[in-house]
Amino acid sequence: MSAVRVGLALARHEARLMASLALWSARRTHGTGGGGTAFGYARGQTAVMLGLAFVCVVETVAMSVLLSDWPAVHAVVLFLDVYTVVFVVALHAASVVRPHVVDGDALRVRRAVHVDLRIPVERIGAVRRELRMTHETADGVLDLAVGAQTNVTVELTGPVTHVTLFGGRRDVSVVRLHADDPDGLVRALASGPAPP
């Protein structure tokens, strides 16, 4: 992949993160209109993300004090440190405002702004609550862990194509994800597609 395409992908990623921060500030969500049921997954990472943001703030203050005698360096490092804090908060915001969504036609599986996979309901062969703490890389499997855990496994009757952050494509036939309400998500999927 060319450096230009990588740069464009990263710029899109950053723009989506900042848009998520704006949605979070406005207490709105992305892609949940149209009658679908949203299932959040960010609760398990809240303490870690806020702790990381706090550490970044402490580091920002410490660097500001240490570099106070070098104004040019101080300005650059301060900008980078503040942007890092905003980036960390935006990552968490993206997970909050982009939940998984179940509607009559599909399950939309998401992970912040990195993953947005639409699975047609008719492709879902089995769904179950299954707590997993370890995830080995395997062909055809997409693991979307939160806090190194997944608690719902979706097995497909046929593969769907997952497009990665940098535009790569891979077919997946098993999706493992985390949901704050795994039982509710399993029930919503087990009920099957809505009648026409």
Coordinates of N, CA, C and O in Angstrom, one line a residue:
M1 N 0.8 -1.2 0.0 CA 0.0 0.0 0.0 C 0.9 1.2 0.0 O 1.9 1.3 0.7
S2 N 0.5 2.2 -0.8 CA 1.3 3.4 -0.9 C 1.2 4.3 0.3 O 0.2 4.2 1.0
A3 N 2.2 5.1 0.5 CA 2.2 6.0 1.6 C 1.1 7.0 1.6 O 0.5 7.4 2.6
V4 N 0.7 7.4 0.4 CA -0.5 8.3 0.2 C -1.7 7.7 0.7 O -2.5 8.3 1.4
R5 N -2.0 6.4 0.3 CA -3.2 5.7 0.7 C -3.2 5.5 2.2 O -4.2 5.6 2.9
V6 N -2.0 5.2 2.8 CA -2.0 5.1 4.3 C -2.3 6.4 4.9 O -3.0 6.4 5.9
G7 N -1.7 7.5 4.4 CA -2.0 8.8 5.0 C -3.4 9.2 4.9 O -4.0 9.7 5.9
L8 N -4.1 8.9 3.8 CA -5.5 9.2 3.6 C -6.3 8.4 4.6 O -7.3 8.9 5.2
A9 N -6.0 7.1 4.7 CA -6.7 6.2 5.7 C -6.6 6.7 7.1 O -7.6 6.8 7.9
L10 N -5.4 7.2 7.5 CA -5.2 7.7 8.8 C -5.9 9.0 9.0 O -6.5 9.3 10.1
A11 N -5.9 9.9 8.0 CA -6.7 11.1 8.1 C -8.2 10.9 8.2 O -8.8 11.6 9.0
R12 N -8.7 9.9 7.5 CA -10.1 9.6 7.7 C -10.4 9.0 9.1 O -11.4 9.4 9.7
H13 N -9.5 8.2 9.6 CA -9.6 7.7 10.9 C -9.6 8.8 12.0 O -10.5 8.8 12.8
E14 N -8.7 9.8 11.8 CA -8.7 10.9 12.8 C -10.0 11.7 12.7 O -10.5 12.2 13.7
A15 N -10.4 12.0 11.5 CA -11.7 12.8 11.3 C -12.9 12.1 11.9 O -13.7 12.7 12.6
R16 N -12.9 10.7 11.8 CA -14.0 10.0 12.4 C -13.9 10.0 13.9 O -15.0 10.1 14.6
L17 N -12.7 10.0 14.4 CA -12.5 10.1 15.9 C -13.0 11.4 16.4 O -13.7 11.5 17.4
M18 N -12.6 12.5 15.7 CA -13.1 13.8 16.2 C -14.6 14.0 16.1 O -15.2 14.6 16.9
A19 N -15.2 13.4 15.0 CA -16.6 13.5 14.9 C -17.3 12.7 16.0 O -18.3 13.1 16.5
S20 N -16.7 11.6 16.4 CA -17.2 10.8 17.5 C -17.2 11.6 18.8 O -18.1 11.5 19.7
L21 N -16.1 12.4 19.0 CA -16.0 13.2 20.2 C -17.1 14.3 20.2 O -17.7 14.5 21.2
A22 N -17.4 14.8 19.0 CA -18.5 15.8 18.9 C -19.8 15.1 19.3 O -20.7 15.7 20.0
L23 N -20.1 13.9 18.7 CA -21.3 13.2 19.0 C -21.4 12.9 20.5 O -22.5 13.0 21.1
W24 N -20.3 12.5 21.1 CA -20.3 12.1 22.5 C -20.7 13.4 23.4 O -21.4 13.3 24.3
S25 N -20.1 14.5 23.0 CA -20.4 15.7 23.7 C -21.9 16.1 23.6 O -22.5 16.6 24.5
A26 N -22.5 15.8 22.4 CA -23.9 16.1 22.2 C -24.8 15.0 22.7 O -26.0 15.0 22.5
R27 N -24.2 13.9 23.3 CA -25.0 12.7 23.7 C -25.8 12.1 22.6 O -27.0 11.7 22.8
R28 N -25.2 11.9 21.5 CA -25.8 11.3 20.3 C -25.0 10.1 19.9 O -23.9 9.9 20.3
T29 N -25.6 9.2 19.1 CA -24.9 8.0 18.6 C -24.9 8.0 17.1 O -25.7 8.8 16.5
H30 N -24.1 7.2 16.6 CA -23.9 7.1 15.1 C -24.5 5.8 14.6 O -24.2 4.7 15.1
G31 N -25.4 5.9 13.6 CA -25.9 4.7 12.9 C -26.9 3.9 13.7 O -27.1 2.8 13.4
T32 N -27.6 4.6 14.7 CA -28.6 3.9 15.5 C -30.0 4.3 15.1 O -30.9 3.8 15.8
G33 N -30.2 5.1 14.2 CA -31.5 5.5 13.8 C -32.2 4.4 12.9 O -31.5 3.4 12.6
G34 N -33.4 4.6 12.6 CA -34.1 3.6 11.7 C -34.6 2.4 12.4 O -34.9 1.4 11.8
G35 N -34.8 2.5 13.7 CA -35.5 1.4 14.4 C -34.7 0.3 14.9 O -35.2 -0.7 15.5
G36 N -33.4 0.3 14.7 CA -32.5 -0.7 15.2 C -32.3 -0.6 16.7 O -32.6 0.4 17.4
T37 N -31.9 -1.7 17.3 CA -31.6 -1.8 18.8 C -30.1 -1.7 19.0 O -29.3 -2.5 18.4
A38 N -29.6 -0.8 19.8 CA -28.2 -0.6 20.0 C -27.7 -1.4 21.2 O -28.4 -1.5 22.2
F39 N -26.5 -2.0 21.1 CA -25.9 -2.7 22.2 C -24.5 -2.2 22.4 O -23.6 -2.4 21.5
G40 N -24.3 -1.5 23.5 CA -23.0 -0.9 23.8 C -22.0 -1.9 24.2 O -22.3 -3.1 24.5
Y41 N -20.7 -1.5 24.1 CA -19.6 -2.4 24.5 C -18.5 -1.7 25.2 O -17.4 -2.2 25.5
A42 N -18.7 -0.4 25.5 CA -17.6 0.4 26.0 C -17.4 0.4 27.5 O -16.4 0.8 28.1
R43 N -18.4 -0.1 28.2 CA -18.4 -0.1 29.7 C -17.2 -0.8 30.2 O -16.6 -0.3 31.2
G44 N -16.8 -1.9 29.6 CA -15.6 -2.7 30.1 C -14.3 -2.0 30.0 O -13.3 -2.4 30.6
Q45 N -14.2 -0.9 29.2 CA -12.9 -0.2 29.0 C -12.9 1.2 29.6 O -11.9 1.8 29.5
T46 N -14.0 1.6 30.1 CA -14.1 3.0 30.6 C -13.0 3.3 31.6 O -12.3 4.4 31.5
A47 N -12.8 2.5 32.6 CA -11.8 2.8 33.7 C -10.4 2.9 33.1 O -9.6 3.8 33.4
V48 N -10.1 1.9 32.2 CA -8.8 1.9 31.6 C -8.5 3.2 30.8 O -7.5 3.8 30.8
M49 N -9.5 3.5 29.9 CA -9.3 4.7 29.0 C -9.3 6.0 29.8 O -8.4 6.8 29.5
L50 N -10.1 6.1 30.8 CA -10.0 7.3 31.6 C -8.7 7.4 32.4 O -8.1 8.5 32.6
G51 N -8.3 6.2 32.9 CA -7.0 6.2 33.6 C -5.8 6.6 32.7 O -4.9 7.3 33.1
L52 N -5.9 6.1 31.4 CA -4.9 6.4 30.4 C -4.9 8.0 30.1 O -3.9 8.6 30.0
A53 N -6.1 8.5 30.0 CA -6.2 10.0 29.8 C -5.6 10.7 31.0 O -5.0 11.7 30.8
F54 N -5.9 10.3 32.2 CA -5.3 10.9 33.4 C -3.8 10.9 33.4 O -3.2 11.9 33.6
V55 N -3.2 9.8 33.0 CA -1.8 9.7 33.0 C -1.2 10.6 31.9 O -0.2 11.3 32.1
C56 N -1.9 10.7 30.8 CA -1.5 11.7 29.7 C -1.5 13.1 30.2 O -0.7 13.9 29.9
V57 N -2.6 13.4 31.0 CA -2.7 14.8 31.5 C -1.5 15.1 32.5 O -0.9 16.1 32.5
V58 N -1.2 14.1 33.4 CA -0.1 14.3 34.3 C 1.2 14.4 33.5 O 2.1 15.3 33.9
E59 N 1.4 13.6 32.5 CA 2.6 13.8 31.7 C 2.7 15.1 31.0 O 3.8 15.7 30.9
T60 N 1.5 15.6 30.5 CA 1.5 17.0 29.9 C 2.0 18.0 30.9 O 2.8 18.9 30.5
V61 N 1.5 18.0 32.1 CA 1.9 19.0 33.1 C 3.3 18.8 33.5 O 4.1 19.8 33.5
A62 N 3.8 17.6 33.6 CA 5.2 17.4 34.0 C 6.1 17.9 32.9 O 7.1 18.6 33.1
M63 N 5.8 17.6 31.6 CA 6.7 18.1 30.5 C 6.6 19.6 30.4 O 7.6 20.2 30.0
S64 N 5.5 20.2 30.7 CA 5.3 21.6 30.6 C 6.3 22.3 31.6 O 6.9 23.3 31.3
V65 N 6.4 21.7 32.8 CA 7.3 22.2 33.8 C 8.7 22.0 33.4 O 9.6 22.9 33.5
L66 N 9.0 20.8 33.0 CA 10.4 20.5 32.6 C 11.0 21.3 31.4 O 12.2 21.6 31.4
L67 N 10.1 21.7 30.5 CA 10.5 22.4 29.3 C 10.2 23.9 29.3 O 10.3 24.6 28.3
S68 N 9.9 24.4 30.5 CA 9.5 25.8 30.6 C 10.7 26.8 30.1 O 10.4 27.9 29.7
D69 N 11.9 26.3 30.2 CA 13.0 27.2 29.8 C 13.3 27.2 28.3 O 14.2 27.9 27.8
W70 N 12.7 26.3 27.6 CA 12.9 26.2 26.1 C 11.5 26.4 25.5 O 10.8 25.4 25.1
P71 N 11.1 27.6 25.2 CA 9.8 27.9 24.7 C 9.4 27.2 23.4 O 8.3 26.8 23.3
A72 N 10.3 27.1 22.4 CA 10.0 26.5 21.2 C 9.7 25.0 21.4 O 8.7 24.5 20.9
V73 N 10.6 24.3 22.1 CA 10.4 22.9 22.4 C 9.1 22.7 23.2 O 8.3 21.8 23.0
H74 N 8.9 23.6 24.2 CA 7.8 23.5 25.1 C 6.5 23.6 24.3 O 5.5 22.9 24.5
A75 N 6.4 24.5 23.3 CA 5.2 24.7 22.5 C 4.9 23.4 21.7 O 3.7 23.0 21.6
V76 N 5.9 22.9 21.1 CA 5.7 21.7 20.2 C 5.3 20.5 21.1 O 4.3 19.8 20.8
V77 N 6.0 20.3 22.2 CA 5.6 19.2 23.1 C 4.3 19.4 23.7 O 3.5 18.4 23.9
L78 N 3.9 20.6 24.1 CA 2.6 20.9 24.7 C 1.5 20.5 23.7 O 0.5 19.9 24.0
F79 N 1.7 21.0 22.4 CA 0.7 20.6 21.4 C 0.5 19.1 21.2 O -0.6 18.6 21.2
L80 N 1.6 18.4 21.2 CA 1.6 16.9 21.0 C 0.9 16.3 22.2 O 0.1 15.4 22.1
D81 N 1.2 16.8 23.4 CA 0.7 16.2 24.6 C -0.8 16.4 24.7 O -1.6 15.5 25.1
V82 N -1.3 17.7 24.4 CA -2.7 18.0 24.5 C -3.4 17.2 23.4 O -4.5 16.6 23.7
Y83 N -2.8 17.0 22.2 CA -3.5 16.2 21.2 C -3.6 14.8 21.6 O -4.6 14.1 21.3
T84 N -2.6 14.3 22.3 CA -2.6 12.9 22.8 C -3.8 12.7 23.8 O -4.5 11.7 23.7
V85 N -4.0 13.6 24.7 CA -5.1 13.5 25.6 C -6.5 13.5 24.8 O -7.3 12.7 25.1
V86 N -6.6 14.4 23.8 CA -7.8 14.5 23.0 C -8.0 13.2 22.3 O -9.1 12.7 22.2
F87 N -6.9 12.6 21.7 CA -7.0 11.4 21.0 C -7.5 10.2 21.8 O -8.3 9.5 21.4
V88 N -6.9 10.1 23.0 CA -7.3 9.0 23.9 C -8.8 9.2 24.3 O -9.6 8.2 24.3
V89 N -9.3 10.4 24.6 CA -10.7 10.6 25.0 C -11.5 10.3 23.7 O -12.6 9.7 23.8
A90 N -11.1 10.7 22.6 CA -11.8 10.5 21.3 C -12.0 9.0 21.0 O -13.0 8.5 20.5
L91 N -10.9 8.2 21.3 CA -11.0 6.7 21.1 C -12.1 6.1 22.0 O -12.9 5.3 21.5
H92 N -12.2 6.6 23.2 CA -13.2 6.1 24.1 C -14.6 6.6 23.6 O -15.6 5.8 23.5
A93 N -14.7 7.8 23.2 CA -15.9 8.4 22.7 C -16.4 7.6 21.5 O -17.6 7.3 21.3
A94 N -15.5 7.2 20.6 CA -15.9 6.5 19.4 C -16.5 5.1 19.8 O -17.5 4.7 19.1
S95 N -16.0 4.5 20.8 CA -16.6 3.2 21.3 C -18.0 3.4 21.9 O -18.9 2.6 21.7
V96 N -18.2 4.6 22.6 CA -19.5 4.9 23.2 C -20.5 5.2 22.1 O -21.7 4.7 22.2
V97 N -20.2 6.0 21.1 CA -21.2 6.5 20.2 C -21.4 5.6 19.0 O -22.3 5.8 18.2
R98 N -20.6 4.5 18.9 CA -20.8 3.6 17.7 C -21.0 2.2 18.3 O -20.1 1.3 18.2
P99 N -22.2 1.9 18.8 CA -22.5 0.6 19.4 C -22.8 -0.4 18.3 O -23.0 -0.1 17.1
H100 N -22.8 -1.7 18.7 CA -23.4 -2.7 17.8 C -24.9 -2.4 17.6 O -25.5 -1.9 18.5
V101 N -25.4 -2.7 16.4 CA -26.8 -2.5 16.2 C -27.4 -3.7 15.5 O -26.9 -4.3 14.6
V102 N -28.6 -4.1 16.1 CA -29.4 -5.2 15.5 C -30.7 -4.5 15.0 O -31.4 -3.9 15.7
D103 N -30.9 -4.8 13.7 CA -32.2 -4.4 13.1 C -32.8 -5.6 12.4 O -32.3 -6.7 12.5
G104 N -33.9 -5.5 11.8 CA -34.6 -6.6 11.1 C -33.8 -7.3 10.1 O -34.0 -8.5 9.8
D105 N -32.8 -6.6 9.5 CA -32.1 -7.2 8.3 C -30.7 -7.6 8.7 O -30.1 -8.4 7.9
A106 N -30.1 -7.0 9.7 CA -28.6 -7.2 9.8 C -28.2 -6.9 11.3 O -28.8 -6.3 12.1
L107 N -27.0 -7.5 11.5 CA -26.3 -7.1 12.8 C -25.1 -6.3 12.3 O -24.3 -6.7 11.4
R108 N -25.0 -5.1 12.9 CA -23.9 -4.2 12.5 C -22.9 -4.3 13.7 O -23.2 -3.8 14.8
V109 N -21.8 -4.9 13.5 CA -20.7 -5.1 14.5 C -19.7 -4.0 14.4 O -19.2 -3.7 13.3
R110 N -19.4 -3.3 15.5 CA -18.5 -2.2 15.4 C -17.5 -2.2 16.5 O -17.7 -2.8 17.6
R111 N -16.4 -1.6 16.3 CA -15.3 -1.4 17.3 C -14.7 0.0 17.1 O -13.9 0.2 16.2
A112 N -15.2 1.0 17.9 CA -14.8 2.4 17.7 C -15.0 2.7 16.2 O -16.0 2.5 15.6
V113 N -13.9 3.4 15.6 CA -14.0 3.7 14.2 C -13.2 2.7 13.3 O -13.1 2.9 12.1
H114 N -12.6 1.7 14.0 CA -11.8 0.8 13.3 C -12.5 -0.3 12.5 O -12.1 -0.7 11.4
V115 N -13.7 -0.7 13.1 CA -14.4 -1.8 12.5 C -15.9 -1.4 12.4 O -16.5 -0.9 13.3
D116 N -16.5 -1.7 11.2 CA -17.9 -1.5 11.0 C -18.3 -2.5 10.0 O -18.2 -2.4 8.8
L117 N -18.8 -3.7 10.5 CA -19.1 -4.8 9.7 C -20.6 -5.1 9.7 O -21.1 -5.3 10.8
R118 N -21.2 -5.2 8.5 CA -22.6 -5.5 8.5 C -22.8 -6.9 8.1 O -22.3 -7.4 7.1
I119 N -23.5 -7.7 9.0 CA -23.8 -9.1 8.7 C -25.3 -9.3 8.5 O -26.1 -9.0 9.4
P120 N -25.7 -9.7 7.3 CA -27.1 -10.0 7.1 C -27.6 -11.0 8.0 O -26.9 -12.0 8.3
V121 N -28.8 -10.8 8.6 CA -29.4 -11.8 9.5 C -29.5 -13.2 8.9 O -29.2 -14.2 9.6
E122 N -29.8 -13.3 7.6 CA -29.9 -14.6 7.1 C -28.5 -15.4 7.0 O -28.5 -16.6 6.8
R123 N -27.4 -14.7 7.2 CA -26.1 -15.3 7.2 C -25.7 -15.8 8.5 O -24.7 -16.5 8.7
I124 N -26.5 -15.5 9.6 CA -26.2 -15.9 10.9 C -26.7 -17.3 11.2 O -27.9 -17.5 11.2
G125 N -25.8 -18.3 11.3 CA -26.2 -19.7 11.5 C -26.4 -20.0 13.0 O -27.3 -20.7 13.4
A126 N -25.6 -19.4 13.9 CA -25.7 -19.6 15.3 C -25.1 -18.4 16.1 O -24.2 -17.8 15.6
V127 N -25.7 -18.2 17.2 CA -25.2 -17.1 18.1 C -25.3 -17.6 19.5 O -26.3 -18.2 19.9
R128 N -24.3 -17.4 20.3 CA -24.3 -17.8 21.7 C -23.5 -16.9 22.6 O -22.6 -16.3 22.1
R129 N -23.8 -16.9 23.8 CA -23.0 -16.2 24.8 C -21.8 -17.1 25.1 O -22.0 -18.3 25.5
E130 N -20.6 -16.6 25.0 CA -19.4 -17.4 25.2 C -18.3 -16.5 25.6 O -17.8 -15.7 24.9
L131 N -17.9 -16.6 26.9 CA -16.9 -15.7 27.4 C -15.5 -16.3 27.1 O -15.2 -17.5 27.4
R132 N -14.7 -15.5 26.4 CA -13.4 -15.9 26.0 C -12.4 -14.9 26.5 O -12.6 -13.7 26.2
M133 N -11.3 -15.3 27.1 CA -10.3 -14.4 27.6 C -9.0 -14.4 26.7 O -8.2 -13.6 26.8
T134 N -8.9 -15.4 25.8 CA -7.7 -15.5 24.9 C -8.2 -15.6 23.5 O -9.3 -16.3 23.3
H135 N -7.5 -15.0 22.6 CA -7.9 -15.0 21.2 C -6.7 -15.2 20.3 O -5.9 -14.3 20.2
E136 N -6.6 -16.4 19.7 CA -5.5 -16.7 18.8 C -5.9 -16.3 17.4 O -7.1 -16.4 17.0
T137 N -5.0 -15.7 16.7 CA -5.3 -15.3 15.3 C -5.6 -16.5 14.5 O -4.9 -17.5 14.5
A138 N -6.7 -16.5 13.8 CA -7.1 -17.6 12.9 C -7.8 -17.1 11.7 O -8.5 -16.1 11.7
D139 N -7.6 -17.8 10.6 CA -8.3 -17.5 9.3 C -9.8 -17.5 9.5 O -10.3 -18.5 10.1
G140 N -10.5 -16.5 9.0 CA -11.9 -16.6 9.0 C -12.5 -16.1 10.3 O -13.8 -16.2 10.5
V141 N -11.7 -15.7 11.3 CA -12.3 -15.3 12.6 C -11.9 -13.9 12.8 O -10.8 -13.4 12.7
L142 N -12.9 -13.1 13.2 CA -12.7 -11.7 13.6 C -13.0 -11.6 15.1 O -14.2 -11.8 15.5
D143 N -12.0 -11.2 15.9 CA -12.1 -11.0 17.3 C -12.2 -9.5 17.6 O -11.2 -8.8 17.3
L144 N -13.2 -9.1 18.3 CA -13.4 -7.7 18.7 C -13.5 -7.6 20.2 O -14.5 -7.4 20.8
A145 N -12.3 -7.8 20.8 CA -12.3 -7.9 22.3 C -12.3 -6.5 22.9 O -11.8 -5.6 22.3
V146 N -12.8 -6.4 24.1 CA -12.8 -5.2 24.9 C -12.2 -5.7 26.2 O -12.8 -6.6 26.9
G147 N -11.1 -5.1 26.6 CA -10.5 -5.6 27.9 C -10.0 -7.0 27.7 O -10.1 -7.8 28.7
A148 N -9.6 -7.4 26.5 CA -9.1 -8.8 26.2 C -10.2 -9.8 26.4 O -9.9 -11.0 26.5
Q149 N -11.5 -9.4 26.4 CA -12.6 -10.3 26.5 C -13.6 -10.2 25.4 O -13.9 -9.1 24.9
T150 N -14.1 -11.3 24.9 CA -15.3 -11.3 24.1 C -16.3 -12.2 24.9 O -16.0 -13.1 25.6
N151 N -17.6 -11.9 24.7 CA -18.7 -12.6 25.4 C -19.8 -13.1 24.5 O -20.8 -13.7 25.0
V152 N -19.7 -12.8 23.2 CA -20.7 -13.3 22.2 C -20.0 -13.9 21.0 O -19.1 -13.2 20.5
T153 N -20.4 -15.0 20.6 CA -19.8 -15.6 19.4 C -20.9 -15.8 18.3 O -22.0 -16.3 18.6
V154 N -20.7 -15.3 17.1 CA -21.6 -15.3 16.0 C -21.0 -16.2 14.9 O -19.9 -15.9 14.4
E155 N -21.6 -17.3 14.6 CA -21.1 -18.2 13.5 C -22.0 -18.0 12.3 O -23.2 -17.9 12.4
L156 N -21.4 -17.8 11.1 CA -22.1 -17.5 9.9 C -22.2 -18.7 9.0 O -21.3 -19.6 9.0
T157 N -23.3 -18.7 8.2 CA -23.5 -19.8 7.3 C -22.6 -19.6 6.0 O -22.4 -20.5 5.3
G158 N -22.2 -18.4 5.8 CA -21.3 -18.1 4.7 C -20.5 -16.9 5.0 O -20.9 -16.1 5.9
P159 N -19.3 -16.7 4.4 CA -18.4 -15.6 4.8 C -18.9 -14.2 4.4 O -19.7 -14.1 3.5
V160 N -18.6 -13.2 5.2 CA -18.8 -11.8 4.9 C -17.4 -11.2 4.8 O -16.5 -11.6 5.4
T161 N -17.3 -10.1 4.0 CA -16.0 -9.5 3.8 C -15.8 -8.3 4.8 O -16.6 -7.4 4.9
H162 N -14.8 -8.4 5.6 CA -14.4 -7.4 6.5 C -13.3 -6.5 5.9 O -12.3 -7.0 5.4
V163 N -13.5 -5.2 5.8 CA -12.6 -4.3 5.3 C -11.8 -3.6 6.4 O -12.4 -3.0 7.3
T164 N -10.5 -3.8 6.4 CA -9.6 -3.3 7.5 C -9.4 -1.8 7.4 O -9.8 -1.1 6.4
L165 N -8.8 -1.2 8.4 CA -8.6 0.2 8.4 C -7.8 0.8 7.2 O -8.2 1.8 6.7
F166 N -6.9 0.0 6.7 CA -6.1 0.4 5.5 C -6.6 -0.2 4.2 O -5.9 -0.2 3.2
G167 N -7.9 -0.6 4.2 CA -8.5 -1.1 3.0 C -8.3 -2.5 2.6 O -8.8 -3.0 1.6
G168 N -7.6 -3.3 3.4 CA -7.4 -4.7 3.2 C -8.7 -5.4 3.4 O -9.6 -5.0 4.1
R169 N -8.9 -6.6 2.7 CA -10.1 -7.3 2.7 C -9.8 -8.8 3.2 O -8.8 -9.3 2.8
R170 N -10.7 -9.2 4.1 CA -10.6 -10.6 4.5 C -12.0 -11.2 4.8 O -12.9 -10.5 5.3
D171 N -12.2 -12.4 4.4 CA -13.5 -13.1 4.6 C -13.5 -13.6 6.0 O -12.5 -14.3 6.4
V172 N -14.6 -13.4 6.7 CA -14.8 -14.0 8.0 C -16.1 -14.8 8.1 O -17.1 -14.4 7.5
S173 N -16.0 -15.9 8.9 CA -17.2 -16.7 9.0 C -17.5 -16.9 10.5 O -18.5 -17.5 10.9
V174 N -16.6 -16.4 11.4 CA -16.9 -16.4 12.8 C -16.5 -15.0 13.4 O -15.4 -14.5 13.1
V175 N -17.5 -14.4 14.1 CA -17.2 -13.1 14.7 C -17.4 -13.2 16.2 O -18.4 -13.7 16.7
R176 N -16.4 -12.9 17.0 CA -16.4 -12.9 18.4 C -16.4 -11.4 18.9 O -15.5 -10.7 18.4
L177 N -17.3 -11.0 19.7 CA -17.4 -9.6 20.1 C -17.8 -9.5 21.5 O -18.1 -10.4 22.2
H178 N -17.7 -8.2 22.0 CA -18.0 -8.0 23.4 C -19.2 -7.1 23.4 O -19.4 -6.2 22.6
A179 N -20.2 -7.3 24.3 CA -21.3 -6.5 24.5 C -21.6 -6.3 26.0 O -21.4 -7.2 26.8
D180 N -22.0 -5.1 26.4 CA -22.3 -4.9 27.8 C -23.5 -5.7 28.2 O -23.6 -6.0 29.4
D181 N -24.4 -6.0 27.3 CA -25.6 -6.8 27.5 C -25.6 -8.0 26.6 O -26.3 -8.1 25.6
P182 N -24.7 -9.0 26.8 CA -24.6 -10.1 25.9 C -25.9 -10.9 25.8 O -26.2 -11.4 24.7
D183 N -26.6 -11.1 26.9 CA -27.8 -11.9 26.8 C -28.8 -11.2 25.9 O -29.5 -11.9 25.1
G184 N -29.0 -9.9 26.1 CA -29.9 -9.2 25.3 C -29.6 -9.2 23.8 O -30.4 -9.4 22.9
L185 N -28.3 -9.1 23.5 CA -27.8 -9.2 22.1 C -28.1 -10.6 21.5 O -28.6 -10.7 20.4
V186 N -27.8 -11.7 22.3 CA -28.1 -13.0 21.8 C -29.6 -13.2 21.6 O -30.0 -13.8 20.6
R187 N -30.4 -12.7 22.5 CA -31.9 -12.9 22.3 C -32.3 -12.1 21.1 O -33.2 -12.6 20.3
A188 N -31.8 -10.9 20.9 CA -32.2 -10.1 19.7 C -31.9 -10.8 18.4 O -32.7 -10.8 17.5
L189 N -30.7 -11.5 18.4 CA -30.3 -12.2 17.2 C -31.0 -13.6 17.0 O -31.4 -14.0 15.9
A190 N -31.3 -14.2 18.1 CA -31.9 -15.5 18.1 C -33.4 -15.4 17.7 O -33.9 -16.4 17.2
S191 N -34.0 -14.2 17.8 CA -35.4 -14.1 17.5 C -35.6 -14.1 16.0 O -36.7 -14.2 15.4
G192 N -34.5 -14.0 15.2 CA -34.5 -14.1 13.8 C -34.9 -12.8 13.1 O -35.3 -11.8 13.8
P193 N -35.0 -12.8 11.8 CA -35.3 -11.6 11.0 C -36.8 -11.3 11.2 O -37.6 -12.1 11.4
A194 N -37.1 -10.0 11.1 CA -38.5 -9.5 11.3 C -39.3 -10.0 10.0 O -38.8 -10.0 8.9
P195 N -40.6 -10.4 10.2 CA -41.3 -10.8 9.0 C -41.5 -9.7 8.0 O -41.6 -8.5 8.5
P196 N -41.7 -10.0 6.7 CA -41.8 -8.9 5.7 C -43.2 -8.2 5.9 O -44.1 -8.7 6.4

